[in-house]
Tab-separated table of C-alpha atoms and ligand atoms in Angstrom:
chain	number	residue	atom	x	y	z
A	1	MET	CA	103.457	73.379	104.886
A	2	PRO	CA	99.886	74.510	103.692
A	3	LYS	CA	100.147	76.157	100.176
A	4	LEU	CA	98.373	79.100	99.060
A	5	SER	CA	97.467	79.862	95.416
A	6	ILE	CA	97.081	83.215	94.240
A	7	VAL	CA	95.069	83.438	91.001
A	8	VAL	CA	95.086	86.419	88.946
A	9	PRO	CA	93.157	87.032	85.656
A	10	CYS	CA	94.770	89.826	83.709
A	11	TYR	CA	93.598	91.570	80.717
A	12	ASN	CA	95.868	94.503	79.458
A	13	GLU	CA	97.579	94.950	82.825
A	14	GLN	CA	100.847	95.817	81.952
A	15	GLU	CA	100.994	98.802	83.910
A	16	ALA	CA	99.326	97.406	87.034
A	17	LEU	CA	101.060	93.966	87.072
A	18	PRO	CA	104.654	95.284	87.881
A	19	LEU	CA	102.847	97.071	90.950
A	20	PHE	CA	100.582	94.206	91.733
A	21	TYR	CA	103.320	91.522	92.286
A	22	PRO	CA	105.605	93.537	94.877
A	23	ALA	CA	102.488	94.831	96.779
A	24	VAL	CA	101.289	91.367	97.049
A	25	GLU	CA	104.650	89.670	98.095
A	26	GLU	CA	105.285	92.360	100.783
A	27	VAL	CA	102.038	91.194	102.524
A	28	VAL	CA	102.455	87.504	102.064
A	29	GLN	CA	105.773	87.092	103.142
A	30	LYS	CA	105.107	88.083	106.680
A	31	ILE	CA	102.470	85.167	106.795
A	32	SER	CA	104.539	82.535	108.423
A	33	ASN	CA	104.477	78.646	107.635
A	34	LEU	CA	102.788	79.474	104.484
A	35	GLU	CA	103.926	78.552	101.037
A	36	ILE	CA	102.660	80.696	98.166
A	37	GLU	CA	101.847	80.333	94.355
A	38	TYR	CA	100.937	82.606	91.780
A	39	TRP	CA	98.783	81.642	88.835
A	40	LEU	CA	98.698	84.874	86.453
A	41	VAL	CA	96.178	84.313	83.557
A	42	ASP	CA	96.734	86.424	80.705
A	43	ASP	CA	93.335	86.679	79.032
A	44	GLY	CA	94.668	87.440	75.414
A	45	SER	CA	95.998	90.787	76.260
A	46	ALA	CA	96.666	93.217	73.436
A	47	ASP	CA	99.601	95.046	75.503
A	48	GLN	CA	102.846	93.908	76.966
A	49	THR	CA	101.087	91.776	79.888
A	50	LEU	CA	102.504	88.760	78.815
A	51	GLU	CA	106.100	90.103	78.653
A	52	GLU	CA	105.498	91.095	82.258
A	53	MET	CA	104.373	87.938	83.482
A	54	ARG	CA	107.609	86.411	81.756
A	55	LYS	CA	109.749	88.696	83.687
A	56	LEU	CA	107.905	87.823	86.948
A	57	HIS	CA	108.145	84.098	86.202
A	58	ALA	CA	111.918	84.615	85.344
A	59	MET	CA	112.587	86.298	88.718
A	60	ASP	CA	110.837	83.380	90.812
A	61	PRO	CA	110.111	80.427	88.453
A	62	GLU	CA	109.281	77.982	91.235
A	63	ARG	CA	106.611	80.241	92.697
A	64	VAL	CA	105.319	82.200	89.782
A	65	HIS	CA	103.495	80.760	87.250
A	66	TYR	CA	101.512	81.939	84.142
A	67	LEU	CA	99.451	80.816	81.497
A	68	THR	CA	98.124	82.699	78.433
A	69	PHE	CA	95.058	82.016	76.234
A	70	SER	CA	95.170	82.111	72.360
A	71	ARG	CA	92.435	84.994	72.538
A	72	ASN	CA	90.589	86.971	75.026
A	73	PHE	CA	87.852	84.694	76.512
A	74	GLY	CA	86.572	87.034	79.341
A	75	LYS	CA	87.393	87.376	82.987
A	76	GLU	CA	85.202	84.196	83.986
A	77	SER	CA	87.354	81.847	81.831
A	78	ALA	CA	90.360	83.238	83.154
A	79	LEU	CA	89.131	82.740	86.658
A	80	TYR	CA	88.408	79.190	85.813
A	81	ALA	CA	91.645	78.325	84.089
A	82	GLY	CA	93.373	79.961	87.032
A	83	LEU	CA	91.490	77.794	89.407
A	84	GLU	CA	92.061	74.474	87.439
A	85	ALA	CA	95.911	75.110	87.290
A	86	ALA	CA	96.087	76.258	91.000
A	87	THR	CA	97.713	73.139	93.221
A	88	GLY	CA	96.975	74.883	96.753
A	89	ASP	CA	95.121	73.975	99.666
A	90	TYR	CA	93.634	77.310	99.817
A	91	VAL	CA	93.198	79.348	96.771
A	92	VAL	CA	92.789	83.231	96.596
A	93	VAL	CA	91.359	85.094	93.703
A	94	MET	CA	92.222	88.457	93.059
A	95	ASP	CA	92.317	91.369	90.420
A	96	ALA	CA	95.621	92.792	89.049
A	97	ASP	CA	94.719	96.220	89.398
A	98	LEU	CA	95.006	96.270	93.307
A	99	GLN	CA	91.541	96.925	93.666
A	100	ASP	CA	91.333	94.039	95.827
A	101	PRO	CA	93.571	95.162	98.882
A	102	PRO	CA	96.272	92.830	99.413
A	103	SER	CA	96.574	93.820	103.408
A	104	PHE	CA	93.131	91.379	103.635
A	105	LEU	CA	95.141	88.346	102.899
A	106	PRO	CA	96.710	87.667	106.446
A	107	LYS	CA	93.270	88.178	107.952
A	108	MET	CA	91.441	85.925	105.208
A	109	TYR	CA	94.259	83.232	105.809
A	110	SER	CA	93.717	83.509	109.704
A	111	ILE	CA	89.958	83.212	109.450
A	112	ILE	CA	90.148	80.242	106.879
A	113	GLN	CA	92.766	78.468	108.715
A	114	THR	CA	90.616	78.103	111.577
A	115	GLY	CA	88.415	76.104	109.671
A	116	GLU	CA	85.149	77.605	110.758
A	117	TYR	CA	84.729	78.864	107.392
A	118	ASP	CA	85.042	77.671	103.952
A	119	CYS	CA	85.514	80.753	102.276
A	120	VAL	CA	86.543	84.331	103.125
A	121	GLY	CA	84.993	86.666	100.556
A	122	THR	CA	85.133	90.429	100.386
A	123	ARG	CA	82.447	92.993	99.679
A	124	ARG	CA	82.452	96.923	98.923
A	125	ILE	CA	80.295	98.983	101.214
A	126	ASP	CA	80.417	102.055	98.796
A	127	ARG	CA	81.142	102.922	95.205
A	128	THR	CA	83.384	106.096	95.533
A	129	GLY	CA	84.514	106.823	92.128
A	130	GLU	CA	82.052	105.238	90.389
A	131	ALA	CA	79.179	106.734	87.948
A	132	LYS	CA	76.052	107.272	89.663
A	133	PHE	CA	74.144	105.617	86.974
A	134	LYS	CA	76.546	102.577	87.279
A	135	SER	CA	76.113	102.198	90.861
A	136	PHE	CA	72.320	102.455	90.379
A	137	LEU	CA	72.054	99.819	88.093
A	138	SER	CA	74.094	97.746	90.246
A	139	ASN	CA	71.964	98.247	93.307
A	140	LYS	CA	68.836	97.342	91.226
A	141	PHE	CA	70.704	94.217	89.880
A	142	TYR	CA	71.283	92.841	93.330
A	143	SER	CA	67.636	93.428	94.096
A	144	VAL	CA	66.231	91.541	91.293
A	145	ILE	CA	68.599	88.738	91.188
A	146	ASN	CA	68.016	88.254	95.000
A	147	ARG	CA	64.356	88.148	94.474
A	148	VAL	CA	64.191	85.910	91.281
A	149	SER	CA	67.016	83.480	92.243
A	150	GLN	CA	67.336	81.064	94.983
A	151	ASN	CA	70.897	81.764	95.445
A	152	ASN	CA	71.525	84.716	97.671
A	153	ILE	CA	74.191	87.021	96.139
A	154	VAL	CA	75.692	89.461	98.529
A	155	PRO	CA	75.447	92.968	97.431
A	156	GLY	CA	78.510	94.432	96.318
A	157	ALA	CA	80.428	91.053	96.820
A	158	ARG	CA	83.804	90.975	94.768
A	159	ASP	CA	85.131	87.903	93.292
A	160	TYR	CA	88.213	88.543	95.601
A	161	ARG	CA	88.153	85.585	97.915
A	162	MET	CA	89.842	82.824	99.695
A	163	MET	CA	88.539	79.659	99.152
A	164	THR	CA	89.596	75.992	100.755
A	165	ARG	CA	90.405	73.246	98.232
A	166	GLN	CA	87.322	71.544	98.956
A	167	MET	CA	85.210	74.567	97.715
A	168	VAL	CA	87.518	75.176	94.601
A	169	ASP	CA	87.010	71.450	93.505
A	170	ALA	CA	83.106	72.344	94.040
A	171	VAL	CA	83.527	75.422	91.842
A	172	LEU	CA	85.501	73.691	89.118
A	173	SER	CA	83.004	70.734	89.019
A	174	MET	CA	80.573	73.276	87.484
A	175	LYS	CA	81.755	73.084	83.844
A	176	GLU	CA	78.947	75.188	82.467
A	177	TYR	CA	79.806	77.187	79.360
A	178	SER	CA	78.231	80.512	80.501
A	179	ARG	CA	80.070	81.443	83.716
A	180	PHE	CA	78.607	83.766	86.307
A	181	SER	CA	80.841	83.529	89.088
A	182	LYS	CA	79.044	85.529	91.641
A	183	GLY	CA	76.166	83.089	91.125
A	184	ILE	CA	78.555	79.982	91.126
A	185	PHE	CA	80.297	80.828	94.360
A	186	SER	CA	76.847	81.148	95.909
A	187	TRP	CA	75.423	78.181	94.299
A	188	VAL	CA	78.164	75.678	95.752
A	189	GLY	CA	77.141	76.892	98.984
A	190	PHE	CA	79.948	76.465	101.983
A	191	LYS	CA	80.131	78.735	104.768
A	192	THR	CA	81.225	82.267	103.603
A	193	LYS	CA	82.498	85.042	105.952
A	194	TYR	CA	82.396	88.490	104.350
A	195	LEU	CA	84.781	91.427	104.987
A	196	GLU	CA	83.659	94.905	104.248
A	197	TYR	CA	85.824	97.508	102.709
A	198	LYS	CA	85.676	100.932	100.938
A	199	ASN	CA	85.983	100.932	97.267
A	200	VAL	CA	89.674	101.385	95.994
A	201	GLU	CA	90.220	102.764	92.719
A	202	ARG	CA	92.892	101.221	90.225
A	203	VAL	CA	96.334	101.495	90.550
A	204	ALA	CA	96.715	101.902	86.777
A	205	GLY	CA	95.148	101.118	83.469
A	206	THR	CA	91.410	101.407	82.639
A	207	THR	CA	88.485	99.243	83.272
A	208	ASP	CA	87.153	97.151	80.290
A	209	TRP	CA	83.563	96.920	81.703
A	210	SER	CA	81.444	99.677	80.312
A	211	THR	CA	78.040	100.199	81.563
A	212	TRP	CA	76.253	98.599	78.798
A	213	LYS	CA	78.758	95.542	79.124
A	214	LEU	CA	77.881	95.295	82.965
A	215	PHE	CA	74.267	95.338	81.921
A	216	LYS	CA	74.550	92.486	79.591
A	217	TYR	CA	76.591	90.579	81.960
A	218	ALA	CA	73.882	91.245	84.780
A	219	MET	CA	71.356	90.021	82.237
A	220	ASP	CA	73.155	86.841	81.508
A	221	GLY	CA	73.640	86.292	85.360
A	222	ILE	CA	69.963	86.562	85.809
A	223	ALA	CA	69.208	83.905	82.873
A	224	ASP	CA	71.942	81.496	84.255
A	225	PHE	CA	70.537	81.586	87.675
A	226	SER	CA	66.803	81.971	87.481
A	227	GLN	CA	63.920	80.890	85.227
A	228	ALA	CA	61.868	83.910	86.591
A	229	PRO	CA	61.636	85.476	83.013
A	230	LEU	CA	60.293	82.160	81.835
A	231	SER	CA	57.349	82.545	84.351
A	232	LEU	CA	56.846	86.136	83.283
A	233	ALA	CA	55.820	84.854	80.090
A	234	VAL	CA	53.137	82.553	81.361
A	235	TRP	CA	51.850	85.406	83.568
A	236	LEU	CA	51.680	87.832	80.738
A	237	GLY	CA	49.609	84.967	78.718
A	238	THR	CA	47.346	84.537	81.870
A	239	THR	CA	46.793	87.811	82.399
A	240	SER	CA	46.045	88.672	78.978
A	241	PHE	CA	43.711	85.472	78.334
A	242	VAL	CA	41.689	86.483	81.605
A	243	LEU	CA	41.473	90.170	80.087
A	244	SER	CA	40.149	89.049	76.712
A	245	ILE	CA	37.552	86.857	78.460
A	246	ILE	CA	36.346	89.888	80.211
A	247	GLY	CA	36.361	91.803	77.093
A	248	LEU	CA	34.455	88.982	75.248
A	249	ILE	CA	31.586	89.138	77.708
A	250	PHE	CA	31.394	92.831	77.450
A	251	VAL	CA	30.981	92.720	73.793
A	252	ILE	CA	28.401	90.073	73.787
A	253	ILE	CA	26.356	92.017	76.418
A	254	ARG	CA	26.758	95.075	74.577
A	255	HIS	CA	25.419	93.529	71.342
A	256	PHE	CA	22.261	92.665	72.789
A	257	ILE	CA	21.730	95.835	74.520
A	258	GLU	CA	22.916	98.255	71.650
A	259	PRO	CA	22.990	96.140	68.410
A	260	ALA	CA	23.556	99.222	66.287
A	261	ASN	CA	26.932	99.926	68.061
A	262	SER	CA	28.256	96.674	68.538
A	263	ALA	CA	30.877	96.960	65.820
A	264	PHE	CA	33.119	100.236	66.763
A	265	GLY	CA	36.424	100.785	67.932
A	266	TRP	CA	39.023	100.408	65.179
A	267	SER	CA	41.747	102.297	67.016
A	268	SER	CA	41.417	100.351	70.138
A	269	MET	CA	41.619	97.344	68.118
A	270	ILE	CA	44.798	98.194	66.560
A	271	CYS	CA	46.184	99.168	70.032
A	272	ILE	CA	45.362	95.567	71.463
A	273	ILE	CA	46.718	93.939	68.436
A	274	LEU	CA	49.909	95.901	68.636
A	275	LEU	CA	50.126	95.304	72.482
A	276	LEU	CA	49.434	91.412	72.110
A	277	GLY	CA	52.158	91.219	69.123
A	278	GLY	CA	54.505	93.120	71.283
A	279	LEU	CA	54.077	90.707	74.201
A	280	GLN	CA	54.149	87.744	71.891
A	281	LEU	CA	57.501	88.757	70.699
A	282	LEU	CA	58.851	89.848	74.091
A	283	CYS	CA	57.926	86.117	75.262
A	284	ILE	CA	59.505	84.468	72.226
A	285	GLY	CA	62.450	86.498	72.860
A	286	ILE	CA	62.901	85.599	76.371
A	287	VAL	CA	62.308	81.822	75.504
A	288	GLY	CA	65.200	82.479	72.695
A	289	ARG	CA	67.678	83.598	75.112
A	290	TYR	CA	67.342	80.445	77.107
A	291	ILE	CA	67.460	78.243	73.750
A	292	GLY	CA	70.668	80.156	72.919
A	293	ARG	CA	72.276	79.316	76.081
A	294	ILE	CA	71.267	75.794	75.649
A	295	TYR	CA	72.798	75.758	72.119
A	296	MET	CA	76.008	77.041	73.553
A	297	GLN	CA	76.159	74.660	76.217
A	298	VAL	CA	75.439	71.361	74.258
A	299	LYS	CA	78.108	72.562	71.700
A	300	ASN	CA	80.355	71.851	74.703
A	301	ARG	CA	83.115	74.101	73.488
A	302	PRO	CA	86.082	74.387	75.828
A	303	ILE	CA	85.793	77.289	78.320
A	304	TYR	CA	89.254	78.675	77.325
A	305	ILE	CA	92.181	77.461	74.955
A	306	ILE	CA	95.911	77.635	76.286
A	307	LYS	CA	98.590	78.866	74.197
A	308	GLU	CA	101.404	78.788	76.789
A	309	LYS	CA	101.669	77.670	80.467
A	310	LYS	CA	104.921	78.019	82.734
B	401	UDP	N1	89.713	90.554	83.044
B	401	UDP	C1	89.971	89.911	82.552
B	401	UDP	N2	89.550	89.510	81.102
B	401	UDP	C2	88.620	90.575	80.645
B	401	UDP	C3	88.475	91.551	81.434
B	401	UDP	C4	88.972	91.887	82.775
B	401	UDP	O1	90.691	88.959	82.795
B	401	UDP	O2	88.256	90.231	79.535
B	401	UDP	C5	90.471	91.135	84.619
B	401	UDP	C6	91.351	92.568	84.655
B	401	UDP	O3	92.478	92.271	84.080
B	401	UDP	C7	91.302	92.510	86.093
B	401	UDP	C8	90.094	91.929	86.353
B	401	UDP	O4	89.632	91.129	85.437
B	401	UDP	O5	92.321	91.985	86.903
B	401	UDP	C9	88.789	92.714	86.812
B	401	UDP	O6	88.516	93.651	85.778
B	401	UDP	P1	88.465	95.245	85.856
B	401	UDP	O7	89.346	95.825	86.784
B	401	UDP	O8	88.483	95.979	84.583
B	401	UDP	O9	86.869	95.399	86.492
B	401	UDP	P2	86.607	95.944	87.821
B	401	UDP	O10	87.323	96.074	88.928
B	401	UDP	O11	85.888	97.195	87.371
B	401	UDP	O12	85.372	95.014	88.137
B	402	MG	MG1	89.220	96.588	89.044
């Protein structure tokens, strides 16, 4: 019998988790000829999430497994740990807050089972219940990253996806420290079918993602999957070099035509110095971001640390 692993990253989901499990069970029980295992990953929650996991495990120790981190490592690390622990022929990744509708599971499974696709993903086609500014930034992010990165990232794609063992192994083979899952799923390739749905709001609890945190996440994602910011430095340098040559020619010609006026323009000089100084700092900053990422990678720290696994 084929086996499906359900990987669920959880951070402070004490209210959502007790609702999540029965909602998923109700759906998966109806899929015939399929073995199910759960991997609940407690990402260092500060609330009773771990207790809820222990309760679920006690109810069904054969199928419900959990692991807990020594601290909060972030959703990407939780996903990775869950994928590593999963033993299924197929693995589905879903959020604990029921924003990823379990009702899709039978459909995802029937599509992936045909063997035509290696992955069945989901994407939101609207963003009801989300702040306008946040949606605006998200849309901009997708258009920017798709322009600067070779990997195509589908707008609104969620992490909610079912993958074959082959694709999961490919994802696991990417051991990078800074993990941007949307990029990683697209980088490994394989044939993905996207199911579309309208945004669903959380059943309980609050999201941990502020607009600022999302913005930083987006910037990291761009740095992880594109070297375009580095080319920006090259272009800025080239442009200011060409402009300075033009300026130089202008100054020399003026010196011969109007020798008396050849040394004026204090304010314009200050502006140019400030502009170039600013551009230089910007470029150093961009290079620095990449060096920081190299630094984190070469330290080769583990992506997560497990405290308890059952
Ligand atoms: N999550 C996690 N670690 C974190 C933050 C979030 O494991 O540091 C989990 C969270 O419990 C949820 C999923 O990641 O199951 C998505 O988080 P959230 O619902 O806050 O994000 P959103 O749905 O708004 O993208
Ligand atoms: Mg959510």
